[in-house]
Short mmCIF file of C-alpha atoms and ligand atoms in Angstrom, two decimals:
data_model
loop_
_atom_site.label_atom_id
_atom_site.label_comp_id
_atom_site.label_asym_id
_atom_site.label_seq_id
_atom_site.Cartn_x
_atom_site.Cartn_y
_atom_site.Cartn_z
CA MET Y 1 -108.99 -55.11 -34.61
CA SER Y 2 -106.34 -57.73 -34.42
CA PHE Y 3 -102.96 -59.18 -33.92
CA ARG Y 4 -100.70 -56.89 -34.15
CA ALA Y 5 -96.87 -57.57 -34.26
CA SER Y 6 -94.34 -54.51 -34.73
CA VAL Y 7 -90.39 -55.87 -35.12
CA LEU Y 8 -88.44 -52.55 -33.77
CA THR Y 9 -84.81 -53.93 -36.54
CA LEU Y 10 -82.06 -52.86 -38.00
CA PHE Y 11 -82.95 -55.22 -40.99
CA PRO Y 12 -86.80 -54.80 -41.58
CA GLU Y 13 -86.49 -56.12 -45.33
CA LEU Y 14 -85.96 -59.22 -44.12
CA PHE Y 15 -89.99 -59.34 -42.63
CA PRO Y 16 -91.94 -60.93 -43.71
CA GLY Y 17 -89.62 -63.27 -45.15
CA PRO Y 18 -90.69 -67.38 -44.11
CA LEU Y 19 -93.68 -65.33 -42.39
CA GLY Y 20 -95.60 -64.36 -46.15
CA ALA Y 21 -95.79 -67.53 -47.19
CA SER Y 22 -98.09 -70.26 -46.31
CA LEU Y 23 -100.59 -70.24 -43.46
CA ALA Y 24 -99.36 -66.92 -42.10
CA GLY Y 25 -98.98 -64.84 -44.21
CA ARG Y 26 -102.21 -65.94 -45.70
CA ALA Y 27 -104.19 -65.11 -42.16
CA LEU Y 28 -101.76 -61.32 -43.06
CA ALA Y 29 -103.23 -61.27 -46.41
CA ALA Y 30 -106.59 -61.81 -44.71
CA GLY Y 31 -105.67 -59.38 -42.24
CA LEU Y 32 -106.01 -61.29 -39.26
CA TRP Y 33 -103.32 -60.41 -37.81
CA GLN Y 34 -100.54 -57.65 -38.71
CA LEU Y 35 -96.08 -56.85 -38.90
CA GLU Y 36 -95.08 -53.79 -39.32
CA PRO Y 37 -91.61 -53.70 -39.48
CA VAL Y 38 -89.61 -50.75 -37.53
CA ASP Y 39 -86.15 -49.25 -38.83
CA ILE Y 40 -84.27 -48.60 -35.82
CA ARG Y 41 -82.05 -46.82 -37.65
CA ALA Y 42 -84.46 -44.16 -39.00
CA PHE Y 43 -84.26 -42.70 -35.55
CA ALA Y 44 -80.45 -42.26 -35.55
CA THR Y 45 -79.76 -38.73 -34.68
CA ASP Y 46 -75.77 -38.00 -35.83
CA ARG Y 47 -75.22 -37.46 -39.54
CA HIS Y 48 -73.66 -40.79 -39.72
CA ARG Y 49 -76.46 -42.81 -38.55
CA SER Y 50 -75.05 -44.16 -36.18
CA VAL Y 51 -77.43 -46.85 -33.65
CA ASP Y 52 -74.17 -48.96 -31.65
CA ASP Y 53 -71.79 -47.72 -29.78
CA THR Y 54 -67.70 -48.83 -28.34
CA PRO Y 55 -69.14 -50.46 -25.27
CA TYR Y 56 -68.27 -49.17 -21.59
CA GLY Y 57 -65.60 -51.49 -19.71
CA GLY Y 58 -63.79 -52.14 -22.73
CA GLY Y 59 -64.13 -56.14 -25.07
CA ALA Y 60 -65.53 -56.64 -28.36
CA GLY Y 61 -68.15 -55.28 -30.97
CA MET Y 62 -70.76 -53.31 -30.53
CA VAL Y 63 -73.94 -52.32 -28.30
CA MET Y 64 -76.86 -50.50 -29.51
CA ARG Y 65 -77.79 -47.66 -27.98
CA ALA Y 66 -79.86 -47.40 -25.66
CA ASP Y 67 -81.32 -43.47 -26.75
CA VAL Y 68 -81.75 -44.23 -30.34
CA VAL Y 69 -83.16 -47.71 -29.27
CA ASP Y 70 -85.71 -45.60 -27.60
CA ARG Y 71 -86.85 -43.46 -29.99
CA ALA Y 72 -88.33 -46.36 -31.92
CA VAL Y 73 -89.80 -47.93 -29.01
CA ALA Y 74 -91.79 -44.65 -28.56
CA THR Y 75 -93.42 -44.50 -31.81
CA VAL Y 76 -94.71 -48.80 -30.91
CA ALA Y 77 -95.13 -48.90 -27.41
CA ASP Y 78 -99.34 -49.19 -26.43
CA GLY Y 79 -99.41 -51.57 -23.82
CA ARG Y 80 -98.75 -54.09 -26.12
CA PRO Y 81 -95.63 -56.72 -24.41
CA LEU Y 82 -92.55 -55.45 -25.02
CA ILE Y 83 -90.19 -57.86 -26.16
CA LEU Y 84 -86.54 -57.94 -26.19
CA LEU Y 85 -85.25 -61.95 -27.91
CA SER Y 86 -81.94 -62.62 -26.10
CA PRO Y 87 -80.47 -65.83 -25.31
CA ARG Y 88 -80.03 -64.25 -22.08
CA GLY Y 89 -83.95 -64.50 -21.98
CA ARG Y 90 -85.76 -67.13 -20.19
CA ARG Y 91 -86.90 -69.99 -22.70
CA LEU Y 92 -89.45 -69.47 -24.86
CA ASP Y 93 -92.38 -72.27 -24.11
CA GLN Y 94 -95.93 -73.13 -25.52
CA ALA Y 95 -97.32 -71.82 -22.49
CA ARG Y 96 -96.00 -68.21 -23.56
CA VAL Y 97 -97.08 -68.44 -27.01
CA ALA Y 98 -101.27 -68.98 -25.89
CA ALA Y 99 -100.54 -66.41 -23.45
CA LEU Y 100 -99.16 -64.50 -26.76
CA ALA Y 101 -101.89 -65.25 -29.16
CA ARG Y 102 -104.49 -63.99 -26.52
CA GLY Y 103 -103.13 -60.18 -26.15
CA ALA Y 104 -103.76 -57.92 -28.85
CA GLY Y 105 -100.24 -58.33 -29.56
CA VAL Y 106 -96.71 -57.23 -29.45
CA VAL Y 107 -93.46 -55.02 -29.98
CA LEU Y 108 -90.96 -57.68 -30.08
CA LEU Y 109 -87.74 -55.23 -30.28
CA ALA Y 110 -84.86 -58.00 -32.48
CA GLY Y 111 -81.50 -57.26 -31.12
CA ARG Y 112 -77.98 -56.81 -33.09
CA TYR Y 113 -74.10 -56.72 -32.22
CA GLU Y 114 -73.27 -57.49 -28.65
CA GLY Y 115 -76.56 -56.99 -27.72
CA ILE Y 116 -78.17 -54.24 -26.10
CA ASP Y 117 -77.58 -51.21 -23.66
CA GLN Y 118 -78.28 -52.91 -20.42
CA ARG Y 119 -80.13 -49.59 -19.64
CA VAL Y 120 -83.40 -49.22 -21.86
CA ILE Y 121 -84.53 -53.08 -21.30
CA GLU Y 122 -84.54 -52.19 -17.51
CA ALA Y 123 -85.96 -48.95 -17.81
CA ARG Y 124 -88.91 -50.12 -20.59
CA GLY Y 125 -89.39 -53.16 -18.87
CA PHE Y 126 -88.68 -55.62 -21.36
CA GLU Y 127 -89.30 -59.37 -20.72
CA GLU Y 128 -86.07 -61.09 -21.83
CA LEU Y 129 -87.00 -64.08 -24.14
CA SER Y 130 -84.68 -66.69 -25.84
CA ILE Y 131 -85.18 -69.57 -28.26
CA GLY Y 132 -83.02 -71.89 -27.67
CA ASP Y 133 -79.58 -72.78 -25.99
CA TYR Y 134 -77.63 -71.65 -29.43
CA VAL Y 135 -76.82 -68.10 -30.71
CA LEU Y 136 -77.67 -66.61 -33.28
CA ALA Y 137 -76.26 -63.18 -35.21
CA GLY Y 138 -79.03 -61.36 -34.68
CA GLY Y 139 -83.02 -61.26 -33.23
CA GLU Y 140 -84.82 -61.24 -36.32
CA LEU Y 141 -84.89 -65.13 -36.50
CA PRO Y 142 -85.85 -65.73 -33.12
CA SER Y 143 -88.65 -62.84 -33.32
CA MET Y 144 -90.34 -64.64 -36.73
CA VAL Y 145 -89.71 -67.76 -34.89
CA LEU Y 146 -91.62 -66.00 -32.06
CA LEU Y 147 -94.19 -64.32 -34.44
CA ASP Y 148 -94.96 -68.15 -36.69
CA ALA Y 149 -95.81 -70.40 -33.43
CA VAL Y 150 -98.16 -67.36 -32.16
CA VAL Y 151 -100.96 -66.36 -35.36
CA ARG Y 152 -101.08 -70.03 -36.14
CA LEU Y 153 -103.16 -70.04 -32.84
CA LEU Y 154 -104.86 -66.20 -33.56
CA PRO Y 155 -109.27 -67.35 -33.81
CA GLY Y 156 -109.38 -68.37 -37.63
CA VAL Y 157 -105.93 -69.05 -38.13
CA MET Y 158 -105.94 -72.37 -38.31
CA GLY Y 159 -108.30 -74.18 -39.77
CA ALA Y 160 -109.57 -77.00 -37.35
CA SER Y 161 -109.15 -75.85 -34.37
CA ALA Y 162 -108.57 -79.11 -32.80
CA SER Y 163 -105.31 -79.17 -33.75
CA ALA Y 164 -104.23 -77.00 -32.06
CA ALA Y 165 -105.50 -78.21 -28.69
CA GLU Y 166 -103.82 -81.98 -29.62
CA GLU Y 167 -100.40 -80.97 -30.45
CA SER Y 168 -97.05 -80.99 -28.68
CA PHE Y 169 -96.85 -79.61 -25.42
CA SER Y 170 -100.45 -78.39 -25.99
CA ASP Y 171 -101.69 -80.79 -22.83
CA GLY Y 172 -97.91 -81.33 -21.59
CA LEU Y 173 -96.76 -83.66 -23.63
CA LEU Y 174 -95.32 -84.75 -26.86
CA GLU Y 175 -98.27 -85.13 -29.81
CA TYR Y 176 -98.51 -88.65 -31.14
CA PRO Y 177 -96.79 -90.53 -34.74
CA HIS Y 178 -99.51 -89.76 -37.93
CA TYR Y 179 -100.07 -92.12 -40.22
CA THR Y 180 -101.74 -91.65 -43.64
CA ARG Y 181 -101.73 -93.04 -47.06
CA PRO Y 182 -100.94 -96.05 -47.81
CA PRO Y 183 -101.65 -98.56 -45.74
CA VAL Y 184 -98.16 -100.52 -46.33
CA TRP Y 185 -94.75 -98.78 -46.93
CA GLU Y 186 -92.09 -100.67 -47.10
CA GLY Y 187 -92.52 -103.91 -45.15
CA ARG Y 188 -94.16 -101.27 -42.68
CA ALA Y 189 -98.38 -101.80 -41.38
CA VAL Y 190 -100.01 -98.77 -39.74
CA PRO Y 191 -100.27 -99.73 -36.76
CA ALA Y 192 -103.86 -102.07 -36.84
CA VAL Y 193 -105.87 -99.69 -34.22
CA LEU Y 194 -105.91 -96.63 -36.19
CA LEU Y 195 -107.57 -98.65 -38.96
CA SER Y 196 -110.55 -99.99 -36.70
CA GLY Y 197 -112.92 -97.83 -36.52
CA ASP Y 198 -113.34 -97.75 -32.85
CA HIS Y 199 -113.07 -94.16 -32.03
CA ALA Y 200 -111.98 -95.03 -28.25
CA ALA Y 201 -109.38 -97.48 -29.18
CA ILE Y 202 -107.93 -94.88 -31.14
CA ALA Y 203 -107.72 -92.07 -28.18
CA ALA Y 204 -106.42 -94.98 -26.14
CA TRP Y 205 -103.84 -95.42 -28.26
CA ARG Y 206 -102.72 -91.88 -28.98
CA ARG Y 207 -102.47 -90.82 -25.77
CA ALA Y 208 -100.25 -94.03 -24.38
CA GLU Y 209 -98.14 -93.16 -27.45
CA ALA Y 210 -97.90 -89.53 -27.09
CA GLU Y 211 -96.87 -90.56 -23.29
CA ARG Y 212 -93.96 -93.55 -24.34
CA ILE Y 213 -92.98 -91.24 -26.40
CA THR Y 214 -92.45 -88.23 -23.54
CA ARG Y 215 -91.05 -90.96 -21.17
CA GLU Y 216 -88.48 -91.81 -23.68
CA ARG Y 217 -87.75 -88.47 -24.70
CA ARG Y 218 -88.20 -85.32 -22.78
CA PRO Y 219 -89.18 -86.39 -18.75
CA ASP Y 220 -88.57 -83.19 -17.54
CA LEU Y 221 -91.88 -82.55 -19.52
CA LEU Y 222 -94.12 -85.33 -17.69
CA ALA Y 223 -92.25 -84.60 -14.12
CA ALA Y 224 -93.12 -81.00 -14.72
CA LYS Y 225 -97.12 -82.54 -15.67
CA VAL Y 226 -97.02 -84.36 -12.33
CA ALA Y 227 -95.94 -81.43 -10.35
CA SER Y 228 -97.92 -79.24 -11.16
CA ARG Y 229 -101.40 -81.52 -10.95
CA ALA Y 230 -99.19 -81.92 -6.77
CA GLY Y 231 -99.21 -77.97 -7.05
CA ALA Y 232 -103.00 -77.35 -8.42
CA PRO Y 233 -105.99 -76.62 -6.33
N1 SAM I 1 -73.59 -60.97 -27.56
C1 SAM I 1 -74.54 -61.44 -26.56
C2 SAM I 1 -74.84 -62.81 -25.71
O1 SAM I 1 -73.45 -63.37 -25.19
O2 SAM I 1 -76.19 -62.85 -24.58
C3 SAM I 1 -75.62 -62.16 -28.02
C4 SAM I 1 -75.81 -61.32 -28.84
S1 SAM I 1 -76.62 -62.17 -30.31
C5 SAM I 1 -75.08 -61.94 -31.76
C6 SAM I 1 -77.45 -60.14 -30.93
C7 SAM I 1 -78.85 -60.69 -30.97
O3 SAM I 1 -78.63 -61.89 -31.30
C8 SAM I 1 -79.02 -60.98 -29.44
O4 SAM I 1 -78.95 -59.33 -29.71
C9 SAM I 1 -81.12 -61.17 -29.73
O5 SAM I 1 -81.35 -60.03 -30.13
C10 SAM I 1 -80.06 -62.59 -30.91
N2 SAM I 1 -80.58 -63.60 -30.02
C11 SAM I 1 -79.27 -64.32 -30.63
N3 SAM I 1 -79.22 -65.71 -29.95
C12 SAM I 1 -80.92 -65.34 -29.60
C13 SAM I 1 -80.89 -66.30 -29.35
N4 SAM I 1 -80.77 -68.20 -28.84
N5 SAM I 1 -82.33 -66.21 -29.10
C14 SAM I 1 -83.30 -65.27 -28.69
N6 SAM I 1 -82.45 -64.19 -29.00
C15 SAM I 1 -81.27 -64.06 -29.83
#
């Protein structure tokens, strides 16, 4: 069975959106993963098909109802991780993406309005993941971000599996710079070592560049790498 992604949303028409193009779209068409948008509004029971209500305690905005959301969850929950996209969640990173890609799939819950009634988040054990410290209007784009990152790691999706192993974050470093033809552009030459044909020298240069860029831009990543080595058995 291929990786199955169910996305619970008030806007199912937004899918597949960008996930229908390029790498993810070709993989979807080839059956390497499955995408199932689930319309939360279909699980409303009153005649206005309401999915939200005013917050207890007062305040601005509306809150998505636990009972309606839960009926939608129940139609797809089958042991796959339940994930709520939320600015309150732990920051999504490549390690979590890779772990999800090794599993059978995900059930994603995309919030709207002020968010979701806390009780259904707790009762069903949703993991909360954020895509960054800013607030979007809904969880659909964050769901697409998560799926784009996961799908490209699924077996058979990327041509050369080595390219995933070398890219940013996969070994705790940012990636080295890339160059292609022409060899000189606007007076800027490609680093000579890349034209040398000396594979060991090229590998050493790329490693040094990855370390330099990480040190300059994300010293926190280097510190985490050192700490994880120190903690390793
Ligand atoms: N009132 C919420 C708060 O202050 O934390 C913000 C709700 S936001 C307007 C509506 C929905 O967008 C959220 O329920 C969530 O699903 C999604 N969302 C917004 N920003 C996000 C982020 N940075 N990461 C993941 N999901 C986000």
